[in-house]
Amino acid sequence: MSTAGKLTGVIPPVVTPLTDDRRLDIASFERVINRLITAGVNGLFVLGSTGEVAFCTDSLRAQIIEEAARIIDGRVPLLAGVIDTQTPRMLDHVAAATAAGVDAVVATAPFYAVTHAEQIRRHFEILGDRSPVPVYAYDIPVAVHTKLDPGMLVDLGRAGAIAGVKDSSGDDISFRRLCLKNRAAGEPLTLLTGHEFVVDGAYLSGAHGSVPGLSNVDPDGYVRLHRAFLAGDWTTMRQEQDRLAALMEICLSAKAVTGWGAGVGAFKTALMLQGIISTNQVPEPFDALSGDDVDAVRAILAAVGPREPLPAGRR
Amino acid sequence: MSTAGKLTGVIPPVVTPLTDDRRLDIASFERVINRLITAGVNGLFVLGSTGEVAFCTDSLRAQIIEEAARIIDGRVPLLAGVIDTQTPRMLDHVAAATAAGVDAVVATAPFYAVTHAEQIRRHFEILGDRSPVPVYAYDIPVAVHTKLDPGMLVDLGRAGAIAGVKDSSGDDISFRRLCLKNRAAGEPLTLLTGHEFVVDGAYLSGAHGSVPGLSNVDPDGYVRLHRAFLAGDWTTMRQEQDRLAALMEICLSAKAVTGWGAGVGAFKTALMLQGIISTNQVPEPFDALSGDDVDAVRAILAAVGPREPLPAGRR
Amino acid sequence: MSTAGKLTGVIPPVVTPLTDDRRLDIASFERVINRLITAGVNGLFVLGSTGEVAFCTDSLRAQIIEEAARIIDGRVPLLAGVIDTQTPRMLDHVAAATAAGVDAVVATAPFYAVTHAEQIRRHFEILGDRSPVPVYAYDIPVAVHTKLDPGMLVDLGRAGAIAGVKDSSGDDISFRRLCLKNRAAGEPLTLLTGHEFVVDGAYLSGAHGSVPGLSNVDPDGYVRLHRAFLAGDWTTMRQEQDRLAALMEICLSAKAVTGWGAGVGAFKTALMLQGIISTNQVPEPFDALSGDDVDAVRAILAAVGPREPLPAGRR
Amino acid sequence: MSTAGKLTGVIPPVVTPLTDDRRLDIASFERVINRLITAGVNGLFVLGSTGEVAFCTDSLRAQIIEEAARIIDGRVPLLAGVIDTQTPRMLDHVAAATAAGVDAVVATAPFYAVTHAEQIRRHFEILGDRSPVPVYAYDIPVAVHTKLDPGMLVDLGRAGAIAGVKDSSGDDISFRRLCLKNRAAGEPLTLLTGHEFVVDGAYLSGAHGSVPGLSNVDPDGYVRLHRAFLAGDWTTMRQEQDRLAALMEICLSAKAVTGWGAGVGAFKTALMLQGIISTNQVPEPFDALSGDDVDAVRAILAAVGPREPLPAGRR
């Protein structure tokens, strides 16, 4: 558990495979997780945005954590999202997740009720104070509609309230400033980027690792990218990143669905085409990609997807 | 229960009084509810934004509904917010609330995960299909960051998926369009405004009632306004509304707190000053108004508050 | 000129008719203006958003003011938009417009370069100080992306910097607050609404008049609405407003064009169908409405348009 | 002139030095420009956001281009912003700037009047068609409130309408996608980043050069960064960028001013402290930085500013 505060490298936000009737598909979940660990990832993050946290009922959240812990069996640290509208509800999720044995929790700023800087800081202080495991701050303005201030994050790190940041802010200027402030403060925070398209740029700015949804589909690519970073090999990094960015276009290819369903829907569709999960089902009110949208994913996957061969019958 | 589909008039979004240690203050809750019913309101809405739905844990949500049902004891219809991030989580709340006997449920568009028009429509169709009681759509872009389209709402009304709309959109043009489209469709929807400042304008546009948070503080004012509307007395309506708008400035008067805490914090502070609730405590990560901010509420309340005398010792 | 500081009633933002090759169509401009004056409007506002101020070159701006002044010939006050990105550029337009004899100028907050409250206040103080004619503040966040604060506006009115406000903010709560603060300050400001859909609601809140783009198409309707307001006849107001709101749907009917071109394009199309202007041409980079989009305007106009008969051959 | 279509390297957006009474300070302008050319920049861009384009009257715009052309005297290409609200007004600026001899023009998307994708594309097609010199598209959503689509930009490049893009979008994902699409299309566009904080990241993504406002203050730093890029020396790039990012904090240090005035105000203050310009005056409605805000710039400049010694008396 103590290592969860120093997580670096590739930490995939694990998808939540569903059966056609929208229950957890445990066999597929096992295949997804085992493949990721085999590829050499450094931790696994369940119940993130990619993991459908906003859609999962409390009982499904509990089941996901329980099954993930069972499947992982200590091979890598397990992080879980405790995302909900405001502090008291997030504290309930912290209690449930830590009772189930997760190594760290990941929390956004509060949302729904308008909450500004001073209370956002207080929110993370409360979580840090009451969580028995390290807390990672999840900066995702597209979902919560506030941006976490780099200065505040480093303050929270210095105070021991948070162990790191997952940055999905889409704001590379703010991320560079966060890296510089963190370095000046003695690196209290582990900094992870959630942006599949520009992980190399985040490393250049000072990231310690990545949490790319696309690593569900191409774990080897992001692991290679991380290893090239450790080796200081920027040429390999750029090449790998350019290919992964081209692959990430699967999330922008759907025509019949927009928003969340186009992105996670594409990850699940690619995993289905790769033979890793049984169906590309997504939760209500979304529908799985179908028809031309599946074909678009297939074409991109064939062109720039992982070098591993697709299973027979899926090409 | 069948009357809940035809709710008109004043339906206060009831505040959730807390004890200093942030448990439900049942005695205060009784005073709030009984005063509202005595004033002549037409229904009560618990677990709205004013009712702290975003902060309440599931166990607190259950307790609030249970106590409200007990206190109301059938005197007026009881509506409950089933607000959560996405459809499956809201369905859980629908099941819990209807098992506890609410007469109608109030649901927003999905949020957190980006969700566009087609899935928002599907969301309400699913809720309407599976809820045993009428569903009201709650249009509150400031919280969920999407706006409900008037044409879609009337379609959903015609299809029987929703019984009405609580409009807190801050978009009077859209509300006028909603009223006109609803009338053209034969009035399938009951239309309620949540905007304390311009209830008279909403009636002019075609509203059937109001859900003003400020009616916790001044129920008689909003009841008088509704009765003047029924009597076609626009002069009285404007005068009452102008006074209530001046009173609503309590929500814009705090200096030490911003956002949600300034608004609901002011309602609770006024209720405390009126002797209705015991403290003005609010949930974490917010703090209750204090010092100058309480004085500001007191001054506005004294100047333009309800004509009822304040209890001794609170002036 | 002194009366321009006390403008009330209906002040249409006059469209700018173009020839097919996008020069000012003076004959059509004469017909538009004369019809508006005949209908009984209380002033005319050229170079507003409806008047294509953002598209007009400086030479076209000068020509529009010159021709408008010539055609109006003192029958009603003439206001002109002096809208540009920042204060120094707006001052140039103030100089040009007042040299050409306008009775008042209309200015937005600065835009393009990010400008906050303190400098917005200073901007209006500078304009008020240096303009030889009254200045109206134009609150239009959809164009300039800042909202003018009601308290600041009343301060500026008390200080004599501005004579009034044209509110196109789409924020009826802010407008009610502006009306109440203005009244409490002794009515230093003339308050005008730009929202065609809810002019009656604005009157209820305390407006002194309206600046509806749709009054180009149906001046009699908005004049009737204003006269009903003066007579305290809310029933007539609502009925007239409901019809005008239904007519305003022309601006939401285009399928092939969106944004500015759909709104002003629809006004011009309706005027063309009414035989008032020769073509419905709009400036680059927009194209005139055509095909089904013209038919949609025609159908709405026939159903709920002005009671005056359309000219032969236009139906 | 033909080289302007292949501009790479560092192209500073030149500040516009003002006298205390806000006229162009020609002597300071000469010092700024000559120092930049001496440092080895590859072109100069006047009348950008940093160059106060939104504040400059048309006569000042003309004077700036004329003086810049005179001072540069052909040593490097001269680009000029032709930024205004909509196409017809920008075309007037294109005519004026090209008559004065600029080598390329820089244009944003239209703004003020709401303009969507199809008309934005048409806008650039018109500019490209009618401008005698190459057109660069300036992607700056913070100012114009629309984002230019990468696919559209590459289409426009392939069609010869635009020669390149200055990206100030703050969206590194979109920029990576632009780089990849441009490469796949055979590099029709020159891609420049405007983000001082992450120029190294932009190079990693595929930028050909930069347009950093901070290069007014530290031209040697950005030239070194570019030369390290050409040499493939990522270690030097990161180190230089980290220092420049720390220096860029001058734009976030002001307390008494916010928005545009804090950023460009800081550039001018640093230039004044460096002895390059005479005063740090800015246009109305802004005021120059003063007091503590000047001290904050001085402290940052002393800590991480250019290695050149400050002139005596300015430290």
PDB file of C-alpha atoms in Angstrom, chain A residues 67-271:
ATOM      1  CA  GLU A  67     -13.441  -8.594  -8.642  1.00  0.00           C
ATOM      2  CA  ALA A  68     -10.512  -6.378  -9.614  1.00  0.00           C
ATOM      3  CA  ALA A  69      -8.814  -7.041  -6.273  1.00  0.00           C
ATOM      4  CA  ARG A  70      -9.391 -10.756  -6.696  1.00  0.00           C
ATOM      5  CA  ILE A  71      -8.078 -10.856 -10.263  1.00  0.00           C
ATOM      6  CA  ILE A  72      -5.064  -8.607  -9.612  1.00  0.00           C
ATOM      7  CA  ASP A  73      -4.203 -10.524  -6.466  1.00  0.00           C
ATOM      8  CA  GLY A  74      -1.511  -8.083  -5.439  1.00  0.00           C
ATOM      9  CA  ARG A  75       0.444  -8.151  -8.678  1.00  0.00           C
ATOM     10  CA  VAL A  76       0.123  -4.351  -9.099  1.00  0.00           C
ATOM     11  CA  PRO A  77      -1.443  -1.606  -6.989  1.00  0.00           C
ATOM     12  CA  LEU A  78      -5.193  -1.088  -7.371  1.00  0.00           C
ATOM     13  CA  LEU A  79      -6.631   2.429  -7.451  1.00  0.00           C
ATOM     14  CA  ALA A  80     -10.347   3.152  -7.415  1.00  0.00           C
ATOM     15  CA  GLY A  81     -12.353   6.214  -8.310  1.00  0.00           C
ATOM     16  CA  VAL A  82     -14.539   7.533  -5.470  1.00  0.00           C
ATOM     17  CA  ILE A  83     -16.186  10.080  -7.678  1.00  0.00           C
ATOM     18  CA  ASP A  84     -19.501  11.587  -6.678  1.00  0.00           C
ATOM     19  CA  THR A  85     -21.112  14.989  -6.455  1.00  0.00           C
ATOM     20  CA  GLN A  86     -19.816  16.304  -3.131  1.00  0.00           C
ATOM     21  CA  THR A  87     -17.568  15.503  -0.176  1.00  0.00           C
ATOM     22  CA  PRO A  88     -19.946  13.497   2.036  1.00  0.00           C
ATOM     23  CA  ARG A  89     -20.915  11.164  -0.794  1.00  0.00           C
ATOM     24  CA  MET A  90     -17.263  10.733  -1.807  1.00  0.00           C
ATOM     25  CA  LEU A  91     -16.395   9.864   1.794  1.00  0.00           C
ATOM     26  CA  ASP A  92     -18.892   7.011   1.653  1.00  0.00           C
ATOM     27  CA  HIS A  93     -17.141   5.679  -1.438  1.00  0.00           C
ATOM     28  CA  VAL A  94     -13.748   6.060   0.240  1.00  0.00           C
ATOM     29  CA  ALA A  95     -14.974   3.953   3.130  1.00  0.00           C
ATOM     30  CA  ALA A  96     -16.358   1.264   0.828  1.00  0.00           C
ATOM     31  CA  ALA A  97     -13.319   1.148  -1.449  1.00  0.00           C
ATOM     32  CA  THR A  98     -10.753   1.032   1.297  1.00  0.00           C
ATOM     33  CA  ALA A  99     -12.698  -1.631   3.163  1.00  0.00           C
ATOM     34  CA  ALA A 100     -12.434  -3.677  -0.030  1.00  0.00           C
ATOM     35  CA  GLY A 101      -8.687  -3.267  -0.050  1.00  0.00           C
ATOM     36  CA  VAL A 102      -7.790  -0.695  -2.704  1.00  0.00           C
ATOM     37  CA  ASP A 103      -4.308   0.823  -2.486  1.00  0.00           C
ATOM     38  CA  ALA A 104      -5.319   4.381  -3.323  1.00  0.00           C
ATOM     39  CA  VAL A 105      -8.408   6.382  -4.191  1.00  0.00           C
ATOM     40  CA  VAL A 106      -8.937   8.947  -6.923  1.00  0.00           C
ATOM     41  CA  ALA A 107     -11.235  11.919  -6.315  1.00  0.00           C
ATOM     42  CA  THR A 108     -12.382  14.839  -8.435  1.00  0.00           C
ATOM     43  CA  ALA A 109     -13.357  18.289  -7.263  1.00  0.00           C
ATOM     44  CA  PRO A 110     -16.950  18.467  -6.042  1.00  0.00           C
ATOM     45  CA  PHE A 111     -19.557  19.125  -8.683  1.00  0.00           C
ATOM     46  CA  TYR A 112     -23.272  19.721  -9.380  1.00  0.00           C
ATOM     47  CA  ALA A 113     -23.547  22.291  -6.573  1.00  0.00           C
ATOM     48  CA  VAL A 114     -21.371  25.271  -7.549  1.00  0.00           C
ATOM     49  CA  THR A 115     -18.157  25.024  -5.530  1.00  0.00           C
ATOM     50  CA  HIS A 116     -15.243  27.450  -5.716  1.00  0.00           C
ATOM     51  CA  ALA A 117     -11.555  27.428  -4.831  1.00  0.00           C
ATOM     52  CA  GLU A 118     -11.676  27.633  -1.058  1.00  0.00           C
ATOM     53  CA  GLN A 119     -14.148  24.771  -0.680  1.00  0.00           C
ATOM     54  CA  ILE A 120     -12.380  22.673  -3.314  1.00  0.00           C
ATOM     55  CA  ARG A 121      -9.226  22.929  -1.219  1.00  0.00           C
ATOM     56  CA  ARG A 122     -11.182  22.034   1.902  1.00  0.00           C
ATOM     57  CA  HIS A 123     -12.707  19.067   0.084  1.00  0.00           C
ATOM     58  CA  PHE A 124      -9.310  17.548  -0.628  1.00  0.00           C
ATOM     59  CA  GLU A 125      -8.094  18.310   2.876  1.00  0.00           C
ATOM     60  CA  ILE A 126     -11.066  16.406   4.294  1.00  0.00           C
ATOM     61  CA  LEU A 127     -10.518  13.455   1.969  1.00  0.00           C
ATOM     62  CA  GLY A 128      -6.820  13.384   2.751  1.00  0.00           C
ATOM     63  CA  ASP A 129      -7.516  13.522   6.448  1.00  0.00           C
ATOM     64  CA  ARG A 130     -10.072  10.724   6.530  1.00  0.00           C
ATOM     65  CA  SER A 131      -8.877   8.332   3.849  1.00  0.00           C
ATOM     66  CA  PRO A 132      -6.743   5.473   5.166  1.00  0.00           C
ATOM     67  CA  VAL A 133      -5.035   5.219   1.755  1.00  0.00           C
ATOM     68  CA  PRO A 134      -3.385   7.849  -0.444  1.00  0.00           C
ATOM     69  CA  VAL A 135      -5.682  10.199  -2.343  1.00  0.00           C
ATOM     70  CA  TYR A 136      -5.048  11.219  -5.942  1.00  0.00           C
ATOM     71  CA  ALA A 137      -6.695  14.410  -7.198  1.00  0.00           C
ATOM     72  CA  TYR A 138      -8.362  13.986 -10.565  1.00  0.00           C
ATOM     73  CA  ASP A 139      -8.390  17.202 -12.592  1.00  0.00           C
ATOM     74  CA  ILE A 140     -11.111  16.805 -15.204  1.00  0.00           C
ATOM     75  CA  PRO A 141     -12.880  20.076 -16.010  1.00  0.00           C
ATOM     76  CA  VAL A 142     -14.865  18.586 -18.881  1.00  0.00           C
ATOM     77  CA  ALA A 143     -16.718  16.507 -16.297  1.00  0.00           C
ATOM     78  CA  VAL A 144     -16.769  18.675 -13.177  1.00  0.00           C
ATOM     79  CA  HIS A 145     -16.539  22.133 -14.764  1.00  0.00           C
ATOM     80  CA  THR A 146     -13.862  23.494 -12.486  1.00  0.00           C
ATOM     81  CA  LYS A 147     -10.103  23.490 -12.984  1.00  0.00           C
ATOM     82  CA  LEU A 148      -7.750  22.576 -10.136  1.00  0.00           C
ATOM     83  CA  ASP A 149      -5.167  25.279  -9.532  1.00  0.00           C
ATOM     84  CA  PRO A 150      -1.539  24.086  -9.743  1.00  0.00           C
ATOM     85  CA  GLY A 151      -0.503  26.100  -6.690  1.00  0.00           C
ATOM     86  CA  MET A 152      -3.293  24.597  -4.619  1.00  0.00           C
ATOM     87  CA  LEU A 153      -2.389  21.081  -5.698  1.00  0.00           C
ATOM     88  CA  VAL A 154       1.239  21.499  -4.674  1.00  0.00           C
ATOM     89  CA  ASP A 155       0.118  22.978  -1.339  1.00  0.00           C
ATOM     90  CA  LEU A 156      -2.080  19.935  -0.783  1.00  0.00           C
ATOM     91  CA  GLY A 157       0.823  17.681  -1.674  1.00  0.00           C
ATOM     92  CA  ARG A 158       3.149  19.410   0.747  1.00  0.00           C
ATOM     93  CA  ALA A 159       0.519  19.099   3.466  1.00  0.00           C
ATOM     94  CA  GLY A 160       0.188  15.378   2.787  1.00  0.00           C
ATOM     95  CA  ALA A 161      -3.463  15.593   1.803  1.00  0.00           C
ATOM     96  CA  ILE A 162      -2.923  14.220  -1.686  1.00  0.00           C
ATOM     97  CA  ALA A 163      -0.263  11.916  -3.105  1.00  0.00           C
ATOM     98  CA  GLY A 164      -0.576  12.839  -6.745  1.00  0.00           C
ATOM     99  CA  VAL A 165      -2.628  14.216  -9.576  1.00  0.00           C
ATOM    100  CA  LYS A 166      -4.246  12.635 -12.572  1.00  0.00           C
ATOM    101  CA  ASP A 167      -4.425  15.471 -15.078  1.00  0.00           C
ATOM    102  CA  SER A 168      -7.175  15.238 -17.663  1.00  0.00           C
ATOM    103  CA  SER A 169      -7.572  18.976 -17.867  1.00  0.00           C
ATOM    104  CA  GLY A 170      -6.611  19.452 -21.490  1.00  0.00           C
ATOM    105  CA  ASP A 171      -4.508  22.388 -20.333  1.00  0.00           C
ATOM    106  CA  ASP A 172      -0.860  21.779 -21.053  1.00  0.00           C
ATOM    107  CA  ILE A 173       0.152  25.208 -19.763  1.00  0.00           C
ATOM    108  CA  SER A 174      -1.353  24.511 -16.383  1.00  0.00           C
ATOM    109  CA  PHE A 175       0.298  21.079 -16.366  1.00  0.00           C
ATOM    110  CA  ARG A 176       3.743  22.549 -17.071  1.00  0.00           C
ATOM    111  CA  ARG A 177       3.223  25.013 -14.257  1.00  0.00           C
ATOM    112  CA  LEU A 178       2.155  22.167 -11.964  1.00  0.00           C
ATOM    113  CA  CYS A 179       5.320  20.227 -12.819  1.00  0.00           C
ATOM    114  CA  LEU A 180       7.555  23.218 -12.163  1.00  0.00           C
ATOM    115  CA  LYS A 181       5.883  24.114  -8.889  1.00  0.00           C
ATOM    116  CA  ASN A 182       5.992  20.490  -7.784  1.00  0.00           C
ATOM    117  CA  ARG A 183       9.695  20.267  -8.559  1.00  0.00           C
ATOM    118  CA  ALA A 184      10.380  23.504  -6.691  1.00  0.00           C
ATOM    119  CA  ALA A 185       8.533  22.057  -3.691  1.00  0.00           C
ATOM    120  CA  GLY A 186      10.622  18.882  -3.637  1.00  0.00           C
ATOM    121  CA  GLU A 187       8.292  16.657  -5.675  1.00  0.00           C
ATOM    122  CA  PRO A 188       5.591  15.939  -3.102  1.00  0.00           C
ATOM    123  CA  LEU A 189       3.246  14.875  -5.886  1.00  0.00           C
ATOM    124  CA  THR A 190       3.243  12.085  -8.414  1.00  0.00           C
ATOM    125  CA  LEU A 191       1.989  13.609 -11.664  1.00  0.00           C
ATOM    126  CA  LEU A 192       0.120  11.512 -14.185  1.00  0.00           C
ATOM    127  CA  THR A 193      -1.417  12.571 -17.462  1.00  0.00           C
ATOM    128  CA  GLY A 194      -4.705  11.250 -18.783  1.00  0.00           C
ATOM    129  CA  HIS A 195      -4.249  12.556 -22.321  1.00  0.00           C
ATOM    130  CA  GLU A 196      -3.684   9.708 -24.750  1.00  0.00           C
ATOM    131  CA  PHE A 197      -2.720  12.078 -27.574  1.00  0.00           C
ATOM    132  CA  VAL A 198       0.210  13.822 -25.909  1.00  0.00           C
ATOM    133  CA  VAL A 199       1.731  11.592 -23.259  1.00  0.00           C
ATOM    134  CA  ASP A 200       5.181  12.358 -24.672  1.00  0.00           C
ATOM    135  CA  GLY A 201       4.555  16.081 -24.212  1.00  0.00           C
ATOM    136  CA  ALA A 202       3.456  15.478 -20.643  1.00  0.00           C
ATOM    137  CA  TYR A 203       6.679  13.565 -19.966  1.00  0.00           C
ATOM    138  CA  LEU A 204       8.591  16.492 -21.451  1.00  0.00           C
ATOM    139  CA  SER A 205       6.779  18.798 -19.038  1.00  0.00           C
ATOM    140  CA  GLY A 206       7.594  16.587 -16.089  1.00  0.00           C
ATOM    141  CA  ALA A 207       4.973  13.824 -15.790  1.00  0.00           C
ATOM    142  CA  HIS A 208       5.886  10.642 -13.923  1.00  0.00           C
ATOM    143  CA  GLY A 209       3.408   8.480 -15.728  1.00  0.00           C
ATOM    144  CA  SER A 210       0.175   8.208 -17.644  1.00  0.00           C
ATOM    145  CA  VAL A 211      -3.389   7.020 -17.203  1.00  0.00           C
ATOM    146  CA  PRO A 212      -4.505   6.634 -20.812  1.00  0.00           C
ATOM    147  CA  GLY A 213      -7.874   5.089 -21.574  1.00  0.00           C
ATOM    148  CA  LEU A 214      -6.418   3.921 -24.874  1.00  0.00           C
ATOM    149  CA  SER A 215      -3.965   1.704 -23.015  1.00  0.00           C
ATOM    150  CA  ASN A 216      -6.864  -0.724 -22.601  1.00  0.00           C
ATOM    151  CA  VAL A 217      -6.590  -1.224 -26.343  1.00  0.00           C
ATOM    152  CA  ASP A 218      -2.829  -0.887 -26.765  1.00  0.00           C
ATOM    153  CA  PRO A 219      -1.047  -1.434 -23.445  1.00  0.00           C
ATOM    154  CA  ASP A 220       2.241  -2.373 -25.110  1.00  0.00           C
ATOM    155  CA  GLY A 221       2.374   0.976 -26.884  1.00  0.00           C
ATOM    156  CA  TYR A 222       2.101   3.027 -23.718  1.00  0.00           C
ATOM    157  CA  VAL A 223       4.519   0.751 -21.885  1.00  0.00           C
ATOM    158  CA  ARG A 224       7.040   1.152 -24.716  1.00  0.00           C
ATOM    159  CA  LEU A 225       6.522   4.893 -24.574  1.00  0.00           C
ATOM    160  CA  HIS A 226       7.214   4.916 -20.847  1.00  0.00           C
ATOM    161  CA  ARG A 227      10.307   2.778 -21.216  1.00  0.00           C
ATOM    162  CA  ALA A 228      11.629   5.053 -23.974  1.00  0.00           C
ATOM    163  CA  PHE A 229      11.087   7.956 -21.588  1.00  0.00           C
ATOM    164  CA  LEU A 230      13.090   6.198 -18.880  1.00  0.00           C
ATOM    165  CA  ALA A 231      15.822   5.659 -21.458  1.00  0.00           C
ATOM    166  CA  GLY A 232      15.741   9.309 -22.596  1.00  0.00           C
ATOM    167  CA  ASP A 233      14.955   8.190 -26.143  1.00  0.00           C
ATOM    168  CA  TRP A 234      12.812  11.046 -27.472  1.00  0.00           C
ATOM    169  CA  THR A 235      12.821   9.810 -31.042  1.00  0.00           C
ATOM    170  CA  THR A 236      11.205   6.522 -30.100  1.00  0.00           C
ATOM    171  CA  MET A 237       8.781   8.337 -27.823  1.00  0.00           C
ATOM    172  CA  ARG A 238       7.588  10.627 -30.589  1.00  0.00           C
ATOM    173  CA  GLN A 239       7.195   7.789 -33.054  1.00  0.00           C
ATOM    174  CA  GLU A 240       5.244   5.661 -30.608  1.00  0.00           C
ATOM    175  CA  GLN A 241       3.137   8.639 -29.585  1.00  0.00           C
ATOM    176  CA  ASP A 242       2.363   9.599 -33.153  1.00  0.00           C
ATOM    177  CA  ARG A 243       1.113   6.076 -33.822  1.00  0.00           C
ATOM    178  CA  LEU A 244      -0.944   6.050 -30.605  1.00  0.00           C
ATOM    179  CA  ALA A 245      -2.396   9.472 -31.458  1.00  0.00           C
ATOM    180  CA  ALA A 246      -3.435   8.095 -34.836  1.00  0.00           C
ATOM    181  CA  LEU A 247      -5.012   5.127 -33.056  1.00  0.00           C
ATOM    182  CA  MET A 248      -6.807   7.441 -30.624  1.00  0.00           C
ATOM    183  CA  GLU A 249      -8.803   8.718 -33.594  1.00  0.00           C
ATOM    184  CA  ILE A 250     -11.116   5.776 -32.949  1.00  0.00           C
ATOM    185  CA  CYS A 251     -12.659   7.965 -30.260  1.00  0.00           C
ATOM    186  CA  LEU A 252     -13.439  10.664 -32.811  1.00  0.00           C
ATOM    187  CA  SER A 253     -14.734   8.397 -35.535  1.00  0.00           C
ATOM    188  CA  ALA A 254     -18.284   7.589 -34.458  1.00  0.00           C
ATOM    189  CA  LYS A 255     -21.074   9.291 -36.366  1.00  0.00           C
ATOM    190  CA  ALA A 256     -24.177   7.903 -34.667  1.00  0.00           C
ATOM    191  CA  VAL A 257     -23.060   8.595 -31.099  1.00  0.00           C
ATOM    192  CA  THR A 258     -21.375  11.618 -29.522  1.00  0.00           C
ATOM    193  CA  GLY A 259     -19.916  12.499 -26.141  1.00  0.00           C
ATOM    194  CA  TRP A 260     -18.878   9.866 -23.631  1.00  0.00           C
ATOM    195  CA  GLY A 261     -20.399   7.048 -25.623  1.00  0.00           C
ATOM    196  CA  ALA A 262     -18.196   7.759 -28.645  1.00  0.00           C
ATOM    197  CA  GLY A 263     -14.980   7.583 -26.619  1.00  0.00           C
ATOM    198  CA  VAL A 264     -15.499   4.689 -24.248  1.00  0.00           C
ATOM    199  CA  GLY A 265     -17.724   3.072 -26.838  1.00  0.00           C
ATOM    200  CA  ALA A 266     -14.736   3.020 -29.188  1.00  0.00           C
ATOM    201  CA  PHE A 267     -12.402   1.528 -26.575  1.00  0.00           C
ATOM    202  CA  LYS A 268     -14.877  -1.272 -25.937  1.00  0.00           C
ATOM    203  CA  THR A 269     -15.455  -1.814 -29.624  1.00  0.00           C
ATOM    204  CA  ALA A 270     -11.726  -2.130 -30.244  1.00  0.00           C
ATOM    205  CA  LEU A 271     -11.408  -4.571 -27.335  1.00  0.00           C
TER     206      LEU A 271
END
